[in-house]
């Protein structure tokens, strides 16, 4: 009996790949992402993996997931409930089945549902959950991936373990077939990755192709096609947040004519920035893997003192360790960029999960009065712009600047209509002009001191963490001088806000009932929620902050145009506190602290609630 | 070194700031000898940088007419690492103390030593916390009575030179504030050494720990208790009355007045790591005729590539392999697509 496979068009699909943390799920996910980007779909991804490198095999705790939402329409989030679940074992199934949309597709690796796997997943060993899936609920593909893959690789000189390692490519191949994806980008990737190991290369290529042809063999019910998205015309690439951030740093250093000195201590989820930069030394980038977080920031300060653009990146616990040195940077008034790729806290917290709970730490977390500008990235590609902007501010205003990213956008990917280097503004360091007497803490009209580098004849001077006399910079314990210096340091940071571009509403009317105000990585979820709310006829607008400290001068006016301000955050209400403190506004905090990003429908529901709907 | 046709004098290195250490502090002597020796070192003042942490000794940069940074407690070696790595042209000197360098900043110190940047680390050891008014430090002797150890310290002290050798430092020396000539000579050698030079300077804190180094500075005692190391010379001390010899790896004190000849003695070789380790262990708190003398001078000196050279080599290599970085190519990446 032959059946013809039906074709269906979709405008948007969400796929969730899940398996053991050793199953190659992240690799399969990132390959699907690249392929899909190159096919012209808009997309957003969310990798979600355990903190352990090889968590106990087969357990729910060890499940690694990768979700991608892609389509022919605008995509702002990795999607809430997947249309497709690829489950390599019972634990992956158990963890994710409740999120799968009714009528969705399950691709299950049969071998991952044996008694042993059921036991490891703490499921009833006597019942295979796949037997329980009702055809009316889901479209189930039970594929014995392990067996089919082993058969396909039978004649290759490979051990069983090594054969099984390419199972992810088999699964990926089948998903490629289901969604009309092009195999070429992944074939090219494999060829490059395994260029020194022809047998492993052959195994992976064969697995991918076998998986692809499997769809035809079994005469699957339906295949889906998703047309290219109608994105703004231009040239696009796929970009991951941490990568974008590192490129932004390089771009800024080039535009400022400075060497980039990056010092870091390995920490999840910031380490990829160090990895990326250490591969790009041909941009005059010096990378320094320090002995600890404190050495990383102080070495960056030393490099800035010496005339480089000093940068360090870390995550929450590392940020806590850097606190004292941040204070030093405030006193020294040298350029310095500090990146915090936030993760769940407090303490070690949830290293691989996302959270926005370090905002108040960034704004206030130092001894003494020590204001530092804080800016936040809203999406993977925005990490580039924020890194560039932070570097510009650091150099032009001679100040440390804190960049807040988080695990969600650091590891997430999206298409990016990237800029040309000529379109990036120039960055001008305030070097000493040499026209007048040099005083280390003499300031220009923006209260910025000039930058003199060791090696400059006749301008020898000393700086340090002790309070300094106005202008000369000499150590001073004078009471009035200290108060004046505290005020000057506050004022010079406050004045940076005078140079911000005007705030632009993302959507919705300029006045009305509800303003949804966000910062950082919640941008996409809020955007979708507000768009849907508007289409439901609700009176709601969206504003998203890049500069979270100092707050923009025009924020107060905008806020006053709305009856209520809804602030969704992945913390216990930190921006809400700042806004309540600064403005007379009716603020509703909406908080999620689960180590996961917002789903758009969660925000939408809250907007409806505020409308009394 | 010449500037405007005239050679530097020690005054050229003196800043306009009043020196505020306690009268009689050993730091004055070290500052003076540094300013005295600098004109001989051939460093252009514009390239000279002093980096310190926190503590009495760390005020040092304010008194030097050069570039300088008084950073935060214990972190000077890390600041200096970033500075020197970013700008290898500079002559970088780290000023630290026993609390700053060996306690709160111990981690940075050992890592700076193993990395071997071409910097000089001067550790002013007074075996006490001075600026916080007299608590025991990581080099205070066991049983020391201080404000924070009224019943005596129970912390086993660090041996600062063994620690440095253990961290594979390439230049390890000891000198003392009360011997200006020796101090200047060691500073000069530290500057000449290419790599991290680690110099422990015994420094008397006359307020909180007066006389801590008397056995090695007092004219009546010092000859019997200390030995001045000189490259290629036999280890002789106590006015030529005593010497040291090695029985295998076991050091022995020999009485030169009782028939031992100098030819049987241990000859100092600062390139010998094993012997340097043995010398560094001459560390008895209570000196005595049967105790090994405390060594002063250069215990160890090794030629090894510097960190900043290796770092620059990698940049050069990257240029050779990848070509000069092109920002547009970087941003564009390998795979792009067009949207019409």
CSV table of N, CA, C and O in Angstrom, one decimal, chain B residues 59-137:
chain,number,residue,atom,x,y,z
B,59,UNK,N,51.9,53.4,50.0
B,59,UNK,CA,51.9,54.9,49.8
B,59,UNK,C,53.1,55.3,48.9
B,59,UNK,O,53.1,56.4,48.5
B,60,UNK,N,54.0,54.4,48.8
B,60,UNK,CA,55.2,54.6,48.0
B,60,UNK,C,55.1,55.4,46.7
B,60,UNK,O,55.7,56.4,46.5
B,61,UNK,N,54.1,55.0,45.8
B,61,UNK,CA,54.0,55.7,44.5
B,61,UNK,C,53.7,57.2,44.6
B,61,UNK,O,54.2,57.9,43.8
B,62,UNK,N,53.0,57.6,45.7
B,62,UNK,CA,52.7,59.0,45.8
B,62,UNK,C,54.0,59.8,46.0
B,62,UNK,O,54.0,61.0,45.7
B,63,UNK,N,55.0,59.2,46.5
B,63,UNK,CA,56.3,60.0,46.8
B,63,UNK,C,57.3,59.9,45.6
B,63,UNK,O,58.3,60.5,45.7
B,64,UNK,N,56.9,59.2,44.6
B,64,UNK,CA,57.8,59.1,43.5
B,64,UNK,C,57.3,60.0,42.3
B,64,UNK,O,56.1,59.9,42.0
B,65,UNK,N,58.2,60.7,41.8
B,65,UNK,CA,57.8,61.6,40.6
B,65,UNK,C,58.0,60.7,39.4
B,65,UNK,O,58.9,60.7,38.6
B,66,UNK,N,56.9,59.9,39.2
B,66,UNK,CA,56.9,59.0,38.0
B,66,UNK,C,55.4,58.8,37.8
B,66,UNK,O,54.5,59.4,38.5
B,67,UNK,N,55.0,57.9,36.9
B,67,UNK,CA,53.6,57.5,36.8
B,67,UNK,C,53.4,56.5,38.0
B,67,UNK,O,54.3,55.8,38.4
B,68,UNK,N,52.2,56.5,38.4
B,68,UNK,CA,51.9,55.6,39.6
B,68,UNK,C,50.4,55.3,39.8
B,68,UNK,O,49.6,56.1,39.4
B,69,UNK,N,50.2,54.2,40.5
B,69,UNK,CA,48.8,53.9,40.9
B,69,UNK,C,48.8,53.2,42.2
B,69,UNK,O,49.5,52.2,42.4
B,70,UNK,N,48.0,53.8,43.1
B,70,UNK,CA,47.8,53.3,44.5
B,70,UNK,C,46.5,52.5,44.3
B,70,UNK,O,45.4,53.1,44.3
B,71,UNK,N,46.6,51.2,44.1
B,71,UNK,CA,45.3,50.5,43.7
B,71,UNK,C,44.6,50.0,45.0
B,71,UNK,O,44.4,50.7,45.9
B,72,UNK,N,44.1,48.8,45.0
B,72,UNK,CA,43.4,48.3,46.1
B,72,UNK,C,44.1,47.1,46.7
B,72,UNK,O,45.1,46.5,46.2
B,73,UNK,N,43.7,46.7,47.9
B,73,UNK,CA,44.4,45.8,48.8
B,73,UNK,C,44.7,44.5,48.1
B,73,UNK,O,43.8,43.7,47.8
B,74,UNK,N,46.0,44.2,47.9
B,74,UNK,CA,46.5,43.0,47.4
B,74,UNK,C,46.5,42.8,45.9
B,74,UNK,O,47.1,41.8,45.4
B,75,UNK,N,46.0,43.8,45.2
B,75,UNK,CA,45.8,43.5,43.8
B,75,UNK,C,46.9,44.1,42.9
B,75,UNK,O,46.7,44.1,41.6
B,76,UNK,N,47.9,44.8,43.5
B,76,UNK,CA,48.9,45.4,42.6
B,76,UNK,C,49.5,44.5,41.6
B,76,UNK,O,49.7,44.9,40.4
B,77,UNK,N,49.8,43.2,41.9
B,77,UNK,CA,50.4,42.4,40.9
B,77,UNK,C,49.5,42.2,39.7
B,77,UNK,O,50.0,42.1,38.6
B,78,UNK,N,48.2,42.1,39.9
B,78,UNK,CA,47.2,41.9,38.8
B,78,UNK,C,47.1,43.2,38.0
B,78,UNK,O,47.1,43.2,36.8
B,79,UNK,N,47.1,44.4,38.7
B,79,UNK,CA,47.1,45.6,37.9
B,79,UNK,C,48.3,45.7,37.1
B,79,UNK,O,48.3,46.1,35.9
B,80,UNK,N,49.5,45.4,37.7
B,80,UNK,CA,50.7,45.5,37.0
B,80,UNK,C,50.8,44.5,35.8
B,80,UNK,O,51.4,44.9,34.7
B,81,UNK,N,50.2,43.4,36.0
B,81,UNK,CA,50.1,42.4,34.9
B,81,UNK,C,49.4,43.0,33.7
B,81,UNK,O,49.9,42.9,32.5
B,82,UNK,N,48.2,43.5,33.9
B,82,UNK,CA,47.5,44.1,32.8
B,82,UNK,C,48.2,45.3,32.2
B,82,UNK,O,48.3,45.4,31.0
B,83,UNK,N,48.8,46.1,33.0
B,83,UNK,CA,49.6,47.3,32.5
B,83,UNK,C,50.8,46.8,31.6
B,83,UNK,O,50.9,47.3,30.5
B,84,UNK,N,51.6,45.9,32.1
B,84,UNK,CA,52.8,45.5,31.4
B,84,UNK,C,52.4,44.7,30.2
B,84,UNK,O,53.0,44.8,29.1
B,85,UNK,N,51.4,43.9,30.3
B,85,UNK,CA,50.9,43.1,29.1
B,85,UNK,C,50.4,44.0,28.0
B,85,UNK,O,50.7,43.8,26.8
B,86,UNK,N,49.7,45.0,28.4
B,86,UNK,CA,49.1,46.0,27.5
B,86,UNK,C,50.2,46.9,26.9
B,86,UNK,O,50.2,47.3,25.7
B,87,UNK,N,51.2,47.2,27.7
B,87,UNK,CA,52.2,48.2,27.3
B,87,UNK,C,53.6,47.7,27.7
B,87,UNK,O,54.1,48.2,28.8
B,88,UNK,N,54.2,46.8,27.0
B,88,UNK,CA,55.5,46.2,27.4
B,88,UNK,C,56.7,47.2,27.5
B,88,UNK,O,57.7,46.9,28.0
B,89,UNK,N,56.5,48.4,26.9
B,89,UNK,CA,57.6,49.4,26.9
B,89,UNK,C,57.9,50.0,28.3
B,89,UNK,O,58.9,50.5,28.6
B,90,UNK,N,56.9,49.9,29.2
B,90,UNK,CA,57.0,50.5,30.5
B,90,UNK,C,57.9,49.7,31.5
B,90,UNK,O,58.0,48.5,31.4
B,91,UNK,N,58.5,50.5,32.4
B,91,UNK,CA,59.3,49.8,33.5
B,91,UNK,C,58.3,49.8,34.7
B,91,UNK,O,58.0,50.9,35.3
B,92,UNK,N,57.9,48.6,35.0
B,92,UNK,CA,56.8,48.5,36.0
B,92,UNK,C,57.3,48.0,37.4
B,92,UNK,O,57.9,46.9,37.4
B,93,UNK,N,57.1,48.7,38.4
B,93,UNK,CA,57.5,48.2,39.8
B,93,UNK,C,56.3,48.1,40.7
B,93,UNK,O,55.5,49.0,40.8
B,94,UNK,N,56.2,46.9,41.3
B,94,UNK,CA,55.1,46.7,42.2
B,94,UNK,C,55.6,46.9,43.6
B,94,UNK,O,56.7,46.3,44.0
B,95,UNK,N,54.9,47.7,44.4
B,95,UNK,CA,55.3,47.9,45.8
B,95,UNK,C,54.2,47.3,46.7
B,95,UNK,O,53.1,47.6,46.6
B,96,UNK,N,54.6,46.3,47.5
B,96,UNK,CA,53.7,45.6,48.3
B,96,UNK,C,54.3,45.3,49.7
B,96,UNK,O,55.5,45.6,49.9
B,97,UNK,N,53.5,44.8,50.6
B,97,UNK,CA,54.0,44.4,51.9
B,97,UNK,C,53.6,43.0,52.3
B,97,UNK,O,53.1,42.3,51.4
B,98,UNK,N,53.9,42.6,53.5
B,98,UNK,CA,53.6,41.2,53.9
B,98,UNK,C,52.1,40.9,54.0
B,98,UNK,O,51.7,39.9,53.7
B,99,UNK,N,51.4,41.9,54.4
B,99,UNK,CA,49.9,41.7,54.5
B,99,UNK,C,49.3,41.8,53.1
B,99,UNK,O,48.5,41.0,52.7
B,100,UNK,N,49.7,42.9,52.4
B,100,UNK,CA,49.1,43.1,51.1
B,100,UNK,C,49.5,42.0,50.1
B,100,UNK,O,48.7,41.5,49.4
B,101,UNK,N,50.8,41.6,50.1
B,101,UNK,CA,51.3,40.7,49.1
B,101,UNK,C,51.1,39.3,49.4
B,101,UNK,O,50.9,38.4,48.5
B,102,UNK,N,51.2,38.9,50.7
B,102,UNK,CA,51.2,37.5,51.1
B,102,UNK,C,49.9,37.1,51.7
B,102,UNK,O,49.6,35.9,51.8
B,103,UNK,N,49.0,38.0,52.1
B,103,UNK,CA,47.8,37.6,52.7
B,103,UNK,C,46.6,37.9,51.7
B,103,UNK,O,46.3,37.0,51.0
B,104,UNK,N,46.1,39.1,51.7
B,104,UNK,CA,45.0,39.3,50.8
B,104,UNK,C,45.3,39.2,49.4
B,104,UNK,O,44.5,38.8,48.6
B,105,UNK,N,46.6,39.4,49.0
B,105,UNK,CA,46.9,39.4,47.6
B,105,UNK,C,47.8,38.2,47.2
B,105,UNK,O,48.4,38.1,46.2
B,106,UNK,N,47.9,37.2,48.1
B,106,UNK,CA,48.7,36.0,47.9
B,106,UNK,C,48.5,35.4,46.6
B,106,UNK,O,49.5,35.0,45.9
B,107,UNK,N,47.3,35.3,46.2
B,107,UNK,CA,46.9,34.6,44.9
B,107,UNK,C,47.5,35.3,43.7
B,107,UNK,O,48.2,34.7,42.9
B,108,UNK,N,47.4,36.6,43.7
B,108,UNK,CA,47.9,37.4,42.6
B,108,UNK,C,49.4,37.3,42.5
B,108,UNK,O,50.0,37.3,41.5
B,109,UNK,N,50.1,37.3,43.7
B,109,UNK,CA,51.5,37.3,43.8
B,109,UNK,C,52.1,36.0,43.1
B,109,UNK,O,52.9,36.1,42.3
B,110,UNK,N,51.5,34.9,43.5
B,110,UNK,CA,52.1,33.6,43.0
B,110,UNK,C,51.8,33.5,41.5
B,110,UNK,O,52.6,33.0,40.8
B,111,UNK,N,50.7,34.0,41.1
B,111,UNK,CA,50.4,33.9,39.6
B,111,UNK,C,51.2,34.8,38.8
B,111,UNK,O,51.7,34.5,37.7
B,112,UNK,N,51.5,36.0,39.4
B,112,UNK,CA,52.4,36.9,38.7
B,112,UNK,C,53.8,36.3,38.6
B,112,UNK,O,54.5,36.3,37.5
B,113,UNK,N,54.2,35.6,39.6
B,113,UNK,CA,55.6,35.0,39.6
B,113,UNK,C,55.7,33.9,38.6
B,113,UNK,O,56.6,33.8,37.8
B,114,UNK,N,54.6,33.1,38.5
B,114,UNK,CA,54.7,32.0,37.5
B,114,UNK,C,54.6,32.5,36.1
B,114,UNK,O,55.2,31.9,35.2
B,115,UNK,N,53.9,33.6,35.9
B,115,UNK,CA,53.7,34.1,34.5
B,115,UNK,C,55.0,34.8,34.0
B,115,UNK,O,55.3,34.8,32.8
B,116,UNK,N,55.7,35.4,35.0
B,116,UNK,CA,57.0,35.9,34.6
B,116,UNK,C,57.0,37.1,33.6
B,116,UNK,O,57.6,37.1,32.6
B,117,UNK,N,56.1,38.1,34.0
B,117,UNK,CA,56.2,39.3,33.2
B,117,UNK,C,57.5,40.1,33.6
B,117,UNK,O,58.0,39.9,34.7
B,118,UNK,N,58.0,40.9,32.8
B,118,UNK,CA,59.2,41.7,33.1
B,118,UNK,C,58.8,42.8,34.0
B,118,UNK,O,58.8,44.0,33.6
B,119,UNK,N,58.5,42.5,35.3
B,119,UNK,CA,58.2,43.5,36.3
B,119,UNK,C,59.0,43.3,37.5
B,119,UNK,O,59.6,42.2,37.6
B,120,UNK,N,59.1,44.2,38.4
B,120,UNK,CA,59.8,44.1,39.7
B,120,UNK,C,58.8,44.2,40.8
B,120,UNK,O,58.0,45.1,40.9
B,121,UNK,N,58.8,43.2,41.7
B,121,UNK,CA,58.0,43.2,42.9
B,121,UNK,C,58.8,43.3,44.1
B,121,UNK,O,59.6,42.5,44.4
B,122,UNK,N,58.6,44.5,44.8
B,122,UNK,CA,59.3,44.7,46.0
B,122,UNK,C,58.4,44.5,47.2
B,122,UNK,O,57.4,45.2,47.3
B,123,UNK,N,58.7,43.5,48.0
B,123,UNK,CA,57.8,43.2,49.1
B,123,UNK,C,58.5,43.7,50.4
B,123,UNK,O,59.5,43.1,50.8
B,124,UNK,N,57.9,44.7,50.9
B,124,UNK,CA,58.4,45.3,52.2
B,124,UNK,C,57.9,44.5,53.3
B,124,UNK,O,56.7,44.5,53.6
B,125,UNK,N,58.8,43.7,53.9
B,125,UNK,CA,58.3,42.8,55.0
B,125,UNK,C,58.6,43.4,56.3
B,125,UNK,O,59.8,43.5,56.7
B,126,UNK,N,57.6,43.7,57.1
B,126,UNK,CA,57.9,44.2,58.5
B,126,UNK,C,57.2,43.3,59.5
B,126,UNK,O,57.2,43.6,60.7
B,127,UNK,N,56.7,42.1,59.0
B,127,UNK,CA,56.1,41.1,59.9
B,127,UNK,C,55.0,41.6,60.8
B,127,UNK,O,54.8,41.1,61.9
B,128,UNK,N,54.3,42.6,60.3
B,128,UNK,CA,53.2,43.2,61.1
B,128,UNK,C,52.2,43.9,60.2
B,128,UNK,O,52.6,44.3,59.1
B,129,UNK,N,51.0,44.1,60.7
B,129,UNK,CA,50.1,45.0,60.0
B,129,UNK,C,50.3,46.4,60.6
B,129,UNK,O,50.0,46.6,61.8
B,130,UNK,N,50.8,47.3,59.9
B,130,UNK,CA,51.1,48.6,60.4
B,130,UNK,C,49.9,49.6,60.3
B,130,UNK,O,49.5,50.2,61.3
B,131,UNK,N,49.4,49.8,59.1
B,131,UNK,CA,48.4,50.8,58.9
B,131,UNK,C,47.1,50.5,59.6
B,131,UNK,O,46.3,51.4,59.9
B,132,UNK,N,46.9,49.3,60.0
B,132,UNK,CA,45.7,49.0,60.8
B,132,UNK,C,46.0,48.9,62.3
B,132,UNK,O,45.3,48.4,63.1
B,133,UNK,N,47.3,49.3,62.6
B,133,UNK,CA,47.7,49.4,64.0
B,133,UNK,C,48.0,48.2,64.7
B,133,UNK,O,47.7,48.0,65.9
B,134,UNK,N,48.8,47.3,64.1
B,134,UNK,CA,49.4,46.3,64.9
B,134,UNK,C,48.8,44.9,65.1
B,134,UNK,O,48.7,44.4,66.2
B,135,UNK,N,48.3,44.3,64.0
B,135,UNK,CA,47.8,42.9,64.1
B,135,UNK,C,48.9,42.0,63.5
B,135,UNK,O,49.8,42.5,62.7
B,136,UNK,N,49.0,40.7,63.9
B,136,UNK,CA,50.0,39.8,63.4
B,136,UNK,C,49.7,39.6,61.9
B,136,UNK,O,48.6,39.6,61.4
B,137,UNK,N,50.8,39.5,61.1
B,137,UNK,CA,50.7,39.3,59.7
B,137,UNK,C,51.1,37.9,59.3
B,137,UNK,O,51.5,37.1,60.1
